[in-house]
Amino acid sequence: AQTVTQSQPEMSVQEAETVTLSCTYDTSENNYYLFWYKQPPSRQMILVIRQEAYKQQNATENRFSVNFQKAAKSFSLKISDSQLGDTAMYFCAAEVYGNKLVFGAGTILRVKS
Amino acid sequence: DAGVTQSPTHLIKTRGQQVTLRCSPKSGHDTVSWYQQALGQGPQFIFQYYEEEERQRGNFPDRFSGHQFPNYSSELNVNALLLGDSALYLCASSTVAGNTYEQYFGPGTRLTVT
């Protein structure tokens, strides 16, 4: 069974600064995907970034990047140049190919001006 | 290109009643998954439909059932509603084409059971 743990219930960051959200997971599978989703107050779940477990290179999407440590089963999200629009709940999720998504409990991120 | 759509947006039901939620997948997607998200928590997987059959199921009672139609749209039915069924119900669509299996979420249906 897969589990995903987010140990930071809430985080705050000043506008334009950098923040890192933590995530650890557990799975016995070799092939899987890891995701970070953003859920603003509008509640629409939006994909932020995706990492394939077989790729060693960390994924990057504009201001968002991940630090994927496969041996440690760690998958953190770094947000650079934080913007007010980044304020949201962030969920880390794991998926075995073709299977269900398993989500963490989420981290509320507040960007302050 | 329309994304994932869900209806209704909000719903209020009484304990013991039955409810049907609907989902239309993103164009080109053939797989629909349903998730329940209680307030302040992460989504929990309910079940997944592919080729009109339930392919996998999470840890939810038989009161939760579903269906997928030939056009890939899907319904989630919940019978004998309990107060604890109050939650945001999310539908996500995906396809194996392209080998990404990325899931796209709809805006959700907020169900309140009184």
Tab-separated table of C-alpha atoms in Angstrom, chain A residues 6-97:
chain	number	residue	atom	x	y	z
A	6	GLN	CA	3.064	15.966	4.531
A	7	SER	CA	4.381	17.054	7.914
A	8	GLN	CA	3.814	20.797	7.530
A	9	PRO	CA	0.143	21.710	8.094
A	10	GLU	CA	0.776	25.400	7.389
A	11	MET	CA	3.558	27.532	5.911
A	12	SER	CA	3.967	31.251	5.348
A	13	VAL	CA	6.323	33.106	3.025
A	14	GLN	CA	6.874	36.708	2.061
A	15	GLU	CA	6.136	37.732	-1.478
A	16	ALA	CA	9.146	37.247	-3.804
A	17	GLU	CA	10.871	34.851	-1.408
A	18	THR	CA	11.431	31.105	-1.738
A	19	VAL	CA	9.605	28.395	0.178
A	20	THR	CA	9.962	24.608	0.280
A	21	LEU	CA	7.124	22.214	1.061
A	22	SER	CA	8.040	18.740	2.289
A	23	CYS	CA	6.617	15.364	1.333
A	24	THR	CA	7.636	11.792	2.048
A	25	TYR	CA	6.039	8.680	0.628
A	26	ASP	CA	6.184	4.944	0.884
A	27	THR	CA	5.614	2.413	-1.866
A	28	SER	CA	6.920	-1.014	-2.754
A	29	GLU	CA	6.567	-0.343	-6.470
A	30	ASN	CA	9.495	0.552	-8.711
A	31	ASN	CA	7.502	2.452	-11.307
A	32	TYR	CA	5.366	5.294	-10.050
A	33	TYR	CA	4.613	8.971	-10.504
A	34	LEU	CA	4.710	11.772	-7.967
A	35	PHE	CA	2.702	14.953	-8.196
A	36	TRP	CA	2.177	18.268	-6.494
A	37	TYR	CA	-1.338	19.679	-6.816
A	38	LYS	CA	-2.518	23.143	-5.853
A	39	GLN	CA	-6.043	23.721	-4.554
A	40	PRO	CA	-6.949	27.412	-4.138
A	41	PRO	CA	-10.083	28.516	-2.292
A	42	SER	CA	-11.983	28.060	-5.544
A	43	ARG	CA	-11.307	24.313	-4.804
A	44	GLN	CA	-10.243	23.439	-8.380
A	45	MET	CA	-7.374	20.940	-8.085
A	46	ILE	CA	-4.587	22.102	-10.391
A	47	LEU	CA	-1.505	20.094	-11.304
A	48	VAL	CA	1.661	22.017	-10.438
A	49	ILE	CA	4.403	19.564	-11.328
A	50	ARG	CA	4.968	15.871	-12.059
A	51	GLN	CA	7.949	13.565	-11.538
A	52	GLU	CA	8.424	10.101	-13.021
A	53	ALA	CA	10.226	7.852	-10.540
A	54	TYR	CA	12.493	6.385	-13.212
A	55	LYS	CA	13.883	9.826	-14.088
A	56	GLN	CA	16.793	11.002	-11.967
A	57	GLN	CA	16.549	14.603	-13.146
A	58	ASN	CA	14.379	16.792	-10.952
A	59	ALA	CA	11.326	18.242	-12.684
A	60	THR	CA	11.015	22.006	-13.141
A	61	GLU	CA	8.070	24.131	-14.235
A	62	ASN	CA	8.881	27.847	-14.309
A	63	ARG	CA	9.049	28.971	-10.633
A	64	PHE	CA	8.281	25.475	-9.352
A	65	SER	CA	10.866	22.737	-8.939
A	66	VAL	CA	11.157	19.522	-7.004
A	67	ASN	CA	13.890	17.800	-5.056
A	68	PHE	CA	13.296	14.088	-5.672
A	69	GLN	CA	15.319	11.770	-3.460
A	70	LYS	CA	14.235	8.258	-4.465
A	71	ALA	CA	16.286	6.356	-1.897
A	72	ALA	CA	14.968	8.541	0.903
A	73	LYS	CA	11.443	8.521	-0.608
A	74	SER	CA	11.330	12.272	-0.371
A	75	PHE	CA	9.668	14.664	-2.827
A	76	SER	CA	9.790	18.335	-1.827
A	77	LEU	CA	8.416	21.297	-3.770
A	78	LYS	CA	10.331	24.552	-4.040
A	79	ILE	CA	8.482	27.703	-5.044
A	80	SER	CA	10.743	30.568	-6.084
A	81	ASP	CA	9.745	34.234	-6.287
A	82	SER	CA	6.504	33.517	-4.408
A	83	GLN	CA	3.445	35.400	-5.600
A	84	LEU	CA	0.183	36.237	-3.847
A	85	GLY	CA	-1.582	33.920	-6.290
A	86	ASP	CA	0.413	30.999	-4.929
A	87	THR	CA	-1.670	31.108	-1.748
A	88	ALA	CA	-3.477	27.762	-1.667
A	89	MET	CA	-3.545	24.276	-0.197
A	90	TYR	CA	-0.798	22.127	-1.718
A	91	PHE	CA	-1.132	18.365	-1.927
A	92	CYS	CA	1.590	15.848	-2.606
A	93	ALA	CA	0.314	12.696	-4.336
A	94	ALA	CA	1.691	9.382	-5.529
A	95	GLU	CA	0.374	7.153	-8.322
A	96	VAL	CA	1.416	3.745	-9.504
A	97	TYR	CA	0.998	3.642	-13.286
